[in-house]
Amino acid sequence: MLTRARDDFLTGEQRMIRDTARDFAQAELAPHAGAWEDDGWIPDAVVAKMGELGLLGMTVPPEWGGTGADYLSYILAVEEVAAGCAATAVLMSVHNGLGCGLVLAWGSEAQKQAWMPKLVTGEAIACFCLTEPQAGSEANNLKTRATEAGGGWSLEGTKQFISNAKRAKLAVVFAVTDPAAGKKGLSAFLVPTGTPGFAVQRPEKKLGIKALDTCAIAISDCRVGAEALLGPRGKGLAIALSNLEGGRIGIAAQAVGIARAALEAAVAYARERTQFGKKISEHQSIANMLADMHTRVNAARLMVHHAARLRDAGVPCLSEASQAKLFASETAEWVCSKAIQVHGGYGYVRDYPVERHYRDARVTQIYEGTSEIQRILVARSLVE
């Protein structure tokens, strides 16, 4: 279908990864996404299948059991999964980037041996515990504390809006180890979620992405060994910020996938619906709307691919990642809104998927840095 990316410049391996993700998403995600939203849960068998297909350790080298794909291949897969089920794409994005990626980049040999085989297969899903009730984008304003105790650490605090919280077996937890050191007083820990004192709260009742388990976590005298420290003590902020480029490109790809799904639904409906004696796709006002939607989706996708290629080349691309995330996320909401308009009253009811796409798209302007934060970063790259 023309709403999907042209593949003139993709390698054979990139096409294969994209097509594998597309076939899986369209056959096993899209038909059930609405029901999973009602259940508030993505079935365990689906997550296991993602592991079998290599979607849960995509950029992890083969020596650790991963797919060993480049970043462009990864975001091609994220777009396809998001077009099938946005909630599943968030699970995939958090696990790949903030789970596998951080353990791979910052973990000790022992930590990698303990966790990577389980992470890449999906035996253990990861969650990323940075955000707190009073600290979102301001990552250096955390109140969670880690104090040395009995040769290890005792963690105390509260985390908020944690994706994969109920499903996860491994949590990357950020806590202040040296309060007087300011930004250099933050450290990261690998915490098995079954550890006493690590308590997942009830799932949040959200506007969209409802199939994904998003919860607060209460941490009270949660004891871990010295070996739980991820990376050097005091490098927590650097660890948290190290995946900013990749995380934002991933969310941008998710936004493109949601927008594309809404566009495809609008095109299909416009081809079928008859008003005033002809298909509504033949009415110029509707045709113009579809053309604008298609153009914006393609523009967003090109920005995402450009940022991914820069990342693959090892070129710093924080500004390009922020631009892609900003434009793709705002495009997604706009395109989904227009898709509802094309459907008329039917677009406003749950019988048609564009209602869900619209709700799912909204959060892409919030997590991994709000649109306001992205604009600050882009402007800073221009004037500094």
PDB file of C-alpha atoms in Angstrom, residues 39-286:
ATOM      1  CA  ASP A  39      -8.521  -6.513  28.996  1.00  0.00           C
ATOM      2  CA  GLY A  40      -5.779  -4.080  29.915  1.00  0.00           C
ATOM      3  CA  TRP A  41      -3.197  -6.703  29.048  1.00  0.00           C
ATOM      4  CA  ILE A  42      -1.128  -7.990  26.138  1.00  0.00           C
ATOM      5  CA  PRO A  43      -1.227 -11.813  26.224  1.00  0.00           C
ATOM      6  CA  ASP A  44       1.913 -13.553  27.418  1.00  0.00           C
ATOM      7  CA  ALA A  45       1.905 -15.741  24.298  1.00  0.00           C
ATOM      8  CA  VAL A  46       2.201 -12.630  22.115  1.00  0.00           C
ATOM      9  CA  VAL A  47       5.238 -11.420  24.044  1.00  0.00           C
ATOM     10  CA  ALA A  48       6.795 -14.879  23.785  1.00  0.00           C
ATOM     11  CA  LYS A  49       6.222 -14.836  20.014  1.00  0.00           C
ATOM     12  CA  MET A  50       7.979 -11.462  19.803  1.00  0.00           C
ATOM     13  CA  GLY A  51      10.950 -13.047  21.523  1.00  0.00           C
ATOM     14  CA  GLU A  52      10.949 -15.916  19.038  1.00  0.00           C
ATOM     15  CA  LEU A  53      10.927 -13.447  16.140  1.00  0.00           C
ATOM     16  CA  GLY A  54      13.861 -11.505  17.548  1.00  0.00           C
ATOM     17  CA  LEU A  55      11.856  -8.350  18.264  1.00  0.00           C
ATOM     18  CA  LEU A  56      12.891  -8.131  21.923  1.00  0.00           C
ATOM     19  CA  GLY A  57      16.643  -7.918  21.485  1.00  0.00           C
ATOM     20  CA  MET A  58      16.906  -6.260  18.136  1.00  0.00           C
ATOM     21  CA  THR A  59      20.104  -4.226  18.503  1.00  0.00           C
ATOM     22  CA  VAL A  60      21.757  -6.722  20.862  1.00  0.00           C
ATOM     23  CA  PRO A  61      24.753  -8.482  19.250  1.00  0.00           C
ATOM     24  CA  PRO A  62      24.303 -12.155  18.305  1.00  0.00           C
ATOM     25  CA  GLU A  63      26.894 -13.222  20.883  1.00  0.00           C
ATOM     26  CA  TRP A  64      24.365 -12.254  23.532  1.00  0.00           C
ATOM     27  CA  GLY A  65      21.509 -13.915  21.655  1.00  0.00           C
ATOM     28  CA  GLY A  66      20.168 -10.780  20.002  1.00  0.00           C
ATOM     29  CA  THR A  67      19.251 -10.014  16.411  1.00  0.00           C
ATOM     30  CA  GLY A  68      22.248  -7.726  15.889  1.00  0.00           C
ATOM     31  CA  ALA A  69      20.218  -5.360  13.709  1.00  0.00           C
ATOM     32  CA  ASP A  70      21.097  -1.757  12.958  1.00  0.00           C
ATOM     33  CA  TYR A  71      18.984   1.035  14.378  1.00  0.00           C
ATOM     34  CA  LEU A  72      17.131   1.720  11.139  1.00  0.00           C
ATOM     35  CA  SER A  73      15.966  -1.902  11.072  1.00  0.00           C
ATOM     36  CA  TYR A  74      14.794  -1.501  14.655  1.00  0.00           C
ATOM     37  CA  ILE A  75      12.683   1.579  13.968  1.00  0.00           C
ATOM     38  CA  LEU A  76      11.251  -0.040  10.815  1.00  0.00           C
ATOM     39  CA  ALA A  77      10.053  -2.861  13.068  1.00  0.00           C
ATOM     40  CA  VAL A  78       8.707  -0.434  15.687  1.00  0.00           C
ATOM     41  CA  GLU A  79       6.614   1.358  13.053  1.00  0.00           C
ATOM     42  CA  GLU A  80       5.120  -1.936  11.876  1.00  0.00           C
ATOM     43  CA  VAL A  81       4.330  -3.124  15.405  1.00  0.00           C
ATOM     44  CA  ALA A  82       2.800   0.263  16.286  1.00  0.00           C
ATOM     45  CA  ALA A  83       0.603   0.131  13.192  1.00  0.00           C
ATOM     46  CA  GLY A  84      -0.748  -3.158  14.516  1.00  0.00           C
ATOM     47  CA  CYS A  85      -0.970  -2.324  18.227  1.00  0.00           C
ATOM     48  CA  ALA A  86       0.469   0.843  19.760  1.00  0.00           C
ATOM     49  CA  ALA A  87       0.578  -0.634  23.261  1.00  0.00           C
ATOM     50  CA  THR A  88       2.695  -3.561  22.076  1.00  0.00           C
ATOM     51  CA  ALA A  89       5.076  -1.104  20.404  1.00  0.00           C
ATOM     52  CA  VAL A  90       5.579   0.693  23.733  1.00  0.00           C
ATOM     53  CA  LEU A  91       6.345  -2.602  25.464  1.00  0.00           C
ATOM     54  CA  MET A  92       8.855  -3.345  22.695  1.00  0.00           C
ATOM     55  CA  SER A  93      10.431   0.112  22.789  1.00  0.00           C
ATOM     56  CA  VAL A  94      10.898   0.249  26.561  1.00  0.00           C
ATOM     57  CA  HIS A  95      12.273  -3.273  26.690  1.00  0.00           C
ATOM     58  CA  ASN A  96      14.700  -2.890  23.780  1.00  0.00           C
ATOM     59  CA  GLY A  97      16.010   0.582  24.511  1.00  0.00           C
ATOM     60  CA  LEU A  98      15.738   1.059  28.262  1.00  0.00           C
ATOM     61  CA  GLY A  99      16.153  -2.576  29.228  1.00  0.00           C
ATOM     62  CA  CYS A 100      18.431  -4.438  26.824  1.00  0.00           C
ATOM     63  CA  GLY A 101      20.193  -1.275  25.701  1.00  0.00           C
ATOM     64  CA  LEU A 102      21.211  -0.098  29.162  1.00  0.00           C
ATOM     65  CA  VAL A 103      22.276  -3.519  30.420  1.00  0.00           C
ATOM     66  CA  LEU A 104      24.332  -3.991  27.266  1.00  0.00           C
ATOM     67  CA  ALA A 105      25.948  -0.554  27.449  1.00  0.00           C
ATOM     68  CA  TRP A 106      26.523  -0.244  31.188  1.00  0.00           C
ATOM     69  CA  GLY A 107      26.284  -3.726  32.666  1.00  0.00           C
ATOM     70  CA  SER A 108      29.177  -5.727  34.052  1.00  0.00           C
ATOM     71  CA  GLU A 109      30.064  -9.044  32.470  1.00  0.00           C
ATOM     72  CA  ALA A 110      28.272 -10.828  35.306  1.00  0.00           C
ATOM     73  CA  GLN A 111      25.155  -8.667  34.881  1.00  0.00           C
ATOM     74  CA  LYS A 112      25.083  -9.324  31.156  1.00  0.00           C
ATOM     75  CA  GLN A 113      25.479 -13.060  31.649  1.00  0.00           C
ATOM     76  CA  ALA A 114      22.702 -13.056  34.234  1.00  0.00           C
ATOM     77  CA  TRP A 115      20.189 -10.992  32.267  1.00  0.00           C
ATOM     78  CA  MET A 116      20.857 -10.734  28.539  1.00  0.00           C
ATOM     79  CA  PRO A 117      19.810 -14.306  27.613  1.00  0.00           C
ATOM     80  CA  LYS A 118      16.507 -13.796  29.411  1.00  0.00           C
ATOM     81  CA  LEU A 119      15.912 -10.291  28.041  1.00  0.00           C
ATOM     82  CA  VAL A 120      16.412 -11.108  24.370  1.00  0.00           C
ATOM     83  CA  THR A 121      13.993 -14.046  24.478  1.00  0.00           C
ATOM     84  CA  GLY A 122      11.353 -12.239  26.506  1.00  0.00           C
ATOM     85  CA  GLU A 123      11.706 -14.629  29.431  1.00  0.00           C
ATOM     86  CA  ALA A 124      12.378 -11.448  31.412  1.00  0.00           C
ATOM     87  CA  ILE A 125      10.781  -8.164  30.349  1.00  0.00           C
ATOM     88  CA  ALA A 126      12.368  -4.970  31.637  1.00  0.00           C
ATOM     89  CA  CYS A 127      10.926  -1.738  33.017  1.00  0.00           C
ATOM     90  CA  PHE A 128      12.641   1.629  33.462  1.00  0.00           C
ATOM     91  CA  CYS A 129      12.076   3.302  36.821  1.00  0.00           C
ATOM     92  CA  LEU A 130      13.147   6.929  36.563  1.00  0.00           C
ATOM     93  CA  THR A 131       9.995   9.104  36.691  1.00  0.00           C
ATOM     94  CA  GLU A 132       8.617  10.071  40.100  1.00  0.00           C
ATOM     95  CA  PRO A 133       5.486  11.975  41.133  1.00  0.00           C
ATOM     96  CA  GLN A 134       7.450  15.247  41.292  1.00  0.00           C
ATOM     97  CA  ALA A 135      10.133  14.494  38.665  1.00  0.00           C
ATOM     98  CA  GLY A 136       9.496  13.770  35.000  1.00  0.00           C
ATOM     99  CA  SER A 137      11.696  15.606  32.529  1.00  0.00           C
ATOM    100  CA  GLU A 138      13.708  16.955  35.490  1.00  0.00           C
ATOM    101  CA  ALA A 139      15.618  13.719  35.989  1.00  0.00           C
ATOM    102  CA  ASN A 140      18.019  15.216  38.561  1.00  0.00           C
ATOM    103  CA  ASN A 141      15.194  15.979  41.017  1.00  0.00           C
ATOM    104  CA  LEU A 142      14.650  12.450  42.316  1.00  0.00           C
ATOM    105  CA  LYS A 143      13.676  11.684  45.896  1.00  0.00           C
ATOM    106  CA  THR A 144      14.219   7.912  45.799  1.00  0.00           C
ATOM    107  CA  ARG A 145      17.229   7.110  47.979  1.00  0.00           C
ATOM    108  CA  ALA A 146      19.714   4.238  48.047  1.00  0.00           C
ATOM    109  CA  THR A 147      21.734   3.843  51.233  1.00  0.00           C
ATOM    110  CA  GLU A 148      24.495   1.352  51.868  1.00  0.00           C
ATOM    111  CA  ALA A 149      23.335  -1.486  54.071  1.00  0.00           C
ATOM    112  CA  GLY A 150      24.876  -4.837  54.933  1.00  0.00           C
ATOM    113  CA  GLY A 151      27.344  -4.834  52.075  1.00  0.00           C
ATOM    114  CA  GLY A 152      24.632  -3.899  49.600  1.00  0.00           C
ATOM    115  CA  TRP A 153      21.968  -1.242  49.221  1.00  0.00           C
ATOM    116  CA  SER A 154      18.555  -0.386  50.631  1.00  0.00           C
ATOM    117  CA  LEU A 155      16.247   1.491  48.242  1.00  0.00           C
ATOM    118  CA  GLU A 156      13.377   3.717  49.379  1.00  0.00           C
ATOM    119  CA  GLY A 157      11.004   5.844  47.281  1.00  0.00           C
ATOM    120  CA  THR A 158       8.170   5.970  44.761  1.00  0.00           C
ATOM    121  CA  LYS A 159       8.213   5.692  40.975  1.00  0.00           C
ATOM    122  CA  GLN A 160       5.395   6.856  38.704  1.00  0.00           C
ATOM    123  CA  PHE A 161       4.083   5.996  35.211  1.00  0.00           C
ATOM    124  CA  ILE A 162       6.244   2.883  34.819  1.00  0.00           C
ATOM    125  CA  SER A 163       5.545   0.971  31.606  1.00  0.00           C
ATOM    126  CA  ASN A 164       5.724  -2.858  31.776  1.00  0.00           C
ATOM    127  CA  ALA A 165       5.542  -2.590  35.574  1.00  0.00           C
ATOM    128  CA  LYS A 166       3.338  -5.634  36.228  1.00  0.00           C
ATOM    129  CA  ARG A 167       4.941  -7.795  33.562  1.00  0.00           C
ATOM    130  CA  ALA A 168       8.585  -6.928  34.197  1.00  0.00           C
ATOM    131  CA  LYS A 169      11.019  -9.246  35.934  1.00  0.00           C
ATOM    132  CA  LEU A 170      13.855  -6.730  35.851  1.00  0.00           C
ATOM    133  CA  ALA A 171      13.675  -3.063  36.832  1.00  0.00           C
ATOM    134  CA  VAL A 172      16.317  -0.447  36.111  1.00  0.00           C
ATOM    135  CA  VAL A 173      15.872   1.783  39.170  1.00  0.00           C
ATOM    136  CA  PHE A 174      17.415   5.219  39.607  1.00  0.00           C
ATOM    137  CA  ALA A 175      18.097   6.470  43.119  1.00  0.00           C
ATOM    138  CA  VAL A 176      20.167   9.131  44.864  1.00  0.00           C
ATOM    139  CA  THR A 177      23.246   7.611  46.500  1.00  0.00           C
ATOM    140  CA  ASP A 178      25.042  10.854  47.392  1.00  0.00           C
ATOM    141  CA  PRO A 179      22.554  13.665  48.148  1.00  0.00           C
ATOM    142  CA  ALA A 180      25.258  16.314  48.549  1.00  0.00           C
ATOM    143  CA  ALA A 181      26.762  15.598  45.124  1.00  0.00           C
ATOM    144  CA  GLY A 182      23.898  17.064  43.099  1.00  0.00           C
ATOM    145  CA  LYS A 183      23.729  15.671  39.562  1.00  0.00           C
ATOM    146  CA  LYS A 184      26.676  13.407  40.327  1.00  0.00           C
ATOM    147  CA  GLY A 185      24.861  11.804  43.228  1.00  0.00           C
ATOM    148  CA  LEU A 186      22.463   9.672  41.166  1.00  0.00           C
ATOM    149  CA  SER A 187      23.071   5.958  40.562  1.00  0.00           C
ATOM    150  CA  ALA A 188      21.296   3.125  38.738  1.00  0.00           C
ATOM    151  CA  PHE A 189      20.467  -0.362  39.992  1.00  0.00           C
ATOM    152  CA  LEU A 190      19.275  -3.623  38.455  1.00  0.00           C
ATOM    153  CA  VAL A 191      16.474  -4.827  40.701  1.00  0.00           C
ATOM    154  CA  PRO A 192      14.622  -8.128  40.197  1.00  0.00           C
ATOM    155  CA  THR A 193      10.971  -7.194  40.574  1.00  0.00           C
ATOM    156  CA  GLY A 194      10.352 -10.072  42.968  1.00  0.00           C
ATOM    157  CA  THR A 195      12.669  -8.484  45.536  1.00  0.00           C
ATOM    158  CA  PRO A 196      10.890  -7.820  48.864  1.00  0.00           C
ATOM    159  CA  GLY A 197      10.052  -4.148  49.209  1.00  0.00           C
ATOM    160  CA  PHE A 198       9.450  -3.659  45.472  1.00  0.00           C
ATOM    161  CA  ALA A 199       5.665  -3.310  45.214  1.00  0.00           C
ATOM    162  CA  VAL A 200       3.829  -2.645  41.946  1.00  0.00           C
ATOM    163  CA  GLN A 201       0.656  -0.621  42.456  1.00  0.00           C
ATOM    164  CA  ARG A 202      -2.619  -0.838  40.500  1.00  0.00           C
ATOM    165  CA  PRO A 203      -2.496  -0.038  36.771  1.00  0.00           C
ATOM    166  CA  GLU A 204      -3.233   3.556  35.824  1.00  0.00           C
ATOM    167  CA  LYS A 205      -6.548   4.285  34.093  1.00  0.00           C
ATOM    168  CA  LYS A 206      -5.272   5.964  30.951  1.00  0.00           C
ATOM    169  CA  LEU A 207      -6.697   7.758  27.921  1.00  0.00           C
ATOM    170  CA  GLY A 208      -4.864   5.446  25.511  1.00  0.00           C
ATOM    171  CA  ILE A 209      -2.243   2.681  25.301  1.00  0.00           C
ATOM    172  CA  LYS A 210      -4.618   0.838  27.614  1.00  0.00           C
ATOM    173  CA  ALA A 211      -3.345  -2.679  26.927  1.00  0.00           C
ATOM    174  CA  LEU A 212       0.035  -1.759  28.412  1.00  0.00           C
ATOM    175  CA  ASP A 213       0.486  -2.111  32.164  1.00  0.00           C
ATOM    176  CA  THR A 214       1.498   1.330  33.439  1.00  0.00           C
ATOM    177  CA  CYS A 215       1.767   1.552  37.218  1.00  0.00           C
ATOM    178  CA  ALA A 216       3.305   3.359  40.144  1.00  0.00           C
ATOM    179  CA  ILE A 217       5.877   1.423  42.177  1.00  0.00           C
ATOM    180  CA  ALA A 218       6.329   1.734  45.931  1.00  0.00           C
ATOM    181  CA  ILE A 219       9.872   0.908  47.039  1.00  0.00           C
ATOM    182  CA  SER A 220      10.364   0.384  50.760  1.00  0.00           C
ATOM    183  CA  ASP A 221      13.550  -1.017  52.329  1.00  0.00           C
ATOM    184  CA  CYS A 222      14.188  -2.903  49.104  1.00  0.00           C
ATOM    185  CA  ARG A 223      17.499  -4.707  49.706  1.00  0.00           C
ATOM    186  CA  VAL A 224      19.839  -5.548  46.835  1.00  0.00           C
ATOM    187  CA  GLY A 225      23.450  -6.663  46.781  1.00  0.00           C
ATOM    188  CA  ALA A 226      26.455  -4.571  45.802  1.00  0.00           C
ATOM    189  CA  GLU A 227      26.417  -6.329  42.426  1.00  0.00           C
ATOM    190  CA  ALA A 228      23.081  -4.654  41.608  1.00  0.00           C
ATOM    191  CA  LEU A 229      24.766  -1.308  40.922  1.00  0.00           C
ATOM    192  CA  LEU A 230      24.572  -0.640  37.164  1.00  0.00           C
ATOM    193  CA  GLY A 231      27.629   1.230  35.928  1.00  0.00           C
ATOM    194  CA  PRO A 232      29.763   3.326  38.272  1.00  0.00           C
ATOM    195  CA  ARG A 233      28.308   4.904  41.372  1.00  0.00           C
ATOM    196  CA  GLY A 234      27.238   8.468  40.617  1.00  0.00           C
ATOM    197  CA  LYS A 235      26.741   7.851  36.873  1.00  0.00           C
ATOM    198  CA  GLY A 236      22.973   7.464  37.094  1.00  0.00           C
ATOM    199  CA  LEU A 237      22.170  10.684  35.269  1.00  0.00           C
ATOM    200  CA  ALA A 238      24.584   9.798  32.460  1.00  0.00           C
ATOM    201  CA  ILE A 239      22.970   6.353  32.200  1.00  0.00           C
ATOM    202  CA  ALA A 240      19.475   7.848  32.146  1.00  0.00           C
ATOM    203  CA  LEU A 241      20.449  10.348  29.450  1.00  0.00           C
ATOM    204  CA  SER A 242      22.509   7.916  27.377  1.00  0.00           C
ATOM    205  CA  ASN A 243      19.494   6.588  25.515  1.00  0.00           C
ATOM    206  CA  LEU A 244      17.823   9.917  24.796  1.00  0.00           C
ATOM    207  CA  GLU A 245      18.579   9.799  21.074  1.00  0.00           C
ATOM    208  CA  GLY A 246      17.485   6.210  20.636  1.00  0.00           C
ATOM    209  CA  GLY A 247      14.430   6.520  22.841  1.00  0.00           C
ATOM    210  CA  ARG A 248      13.125   9.572  21.046  1.00  0.00           C
ATOM    211  CA  ILE A 249      13.676   8.055  17.614  1.00  0.00           C
ATOM    212  CA  GLY A 250      11.819   4.960  18.792  1.00  0.00           C
ATOM    213  CA  ILE A 251       8.809   6.958  20.014  1.00  0.00           C
ATOM    214  CA  ALA A 252       8.836   8.914  16.746  1.00  0.00           C
ATOM    215  CA  ALA A 253       8.666   5.617  14.848  1.00  0.00           C
ATOM    216  CA  GLN A 254       5.783   4.536  17.064  1.00  0.00           C
ATOM    217  CA  ALA A 255       3.953   7.781  16.263  1.00  0.00           C
ATOM    218  CA  VAL A 256       4.471   7.196  12.539  1.00  0.00           C
ATOM    219  CA  GLY A 257       3.037   3.700  12.894  1.00  0.00           C
ATOM    220  CA  ILE A 258      -0.077   4.943  14.673  1.00  0.00           C
ATOM    221  CA  ALA A 259      -0.565   7.707  12.101  1.00  0.00           C
ATOM    222  CA  ARG A 260      -0.096   5.278   9.236  1.00  0.00           C
ATOM    223  CA  ALA A 261      -2.688   2.900  10.658  1.00  0.00           C
ATOM    224  CA  ALA A 262      -5.165   5.772  10.945  1.00  0.00           C
ATOM    225  CA  LEU A 263      -4.417   6.905   7.393  1.00  0.00           C
ATOM    226  CA  GLU A 264      -4.885   3.398   6.009  1.00  0.00           C
ATOM    227  CA  ALA A 265      -8.200   3.087   7.828  1.00  0.00           C
ATOM    228  CA  ALA A 266      -9.313   6.457   6.433  1.00  0.00           C
ATOM    229  CA  VAL A 267      -8.330   5.515   2.875  1.00  0.00           C
ATOM    230  CA  ALA A 268     -10.166   2.189   3.105  1.00  0.00           C
ATOM    231  CA  TYR A 269     -13.291   3.856   4.479  1.00  0.00           C
ATOM    232  CA  ALA A 270     -13.224   6.621   1.860  1.00  0.00           C
ATOM    233  CA  ARG A 271     -13.072   4.012  -0.886  1.00  0.00           C
ATOM    234  CA  GLU A 272     -16.157   2.238   0.466  1.00  0.00           C
ATOM    235  CA  ARG A 273     -18.424   4.974   1.800  1.00  0.00           C
ATOM    236  CA  THR A 274     -20.875   6.478  -0.699  1.00  0.00           C
ATOM    237  CA  GLN A 275     -22.431   9.923  -0.287  1.00  0.00           C
ATOM    238  CA  PHE A 276     -24.243  12.055  -2.858  1.00  0.00           C
ATOM    239  CA  GLY A 277     -23.972   9.303  -5.436  1.00  0.00           C
ATOM    240  CA  LYS A 278     -20.229   8.627  -5.352  1.00  0.00           C
ATOM    241  CA  LYS A 279     -17.454   7.335  -3.123  1.00  0.00           C
ATOM    242  CA  ILE A 280     -16.381   9.981  -0.641  1.00  0.00           C
ATOM    243  CA  SER A 281     -12.794   9.550  -1.858  1.00  0.00           C
ATOM    244  CA  GLU A 282     -13.997  11.198  -5.083  1.00  0.00           C
ATOM    245  CA  HIS A 283     -15.113  14.332  -3.251  1.00  0.00           C
ATOM    246  CA  GLN A 284     -12.338  16.895  -3.500  1.00  0.00           C
ATOM    247  CA  SER A 285     -12.536  17.934   0.152  1.00  0.00           C
ATOM    248  CA  ILE A 286     -11.929  14.351   1.294  1.00  0.00           C
TER     249      ILE A 286
END
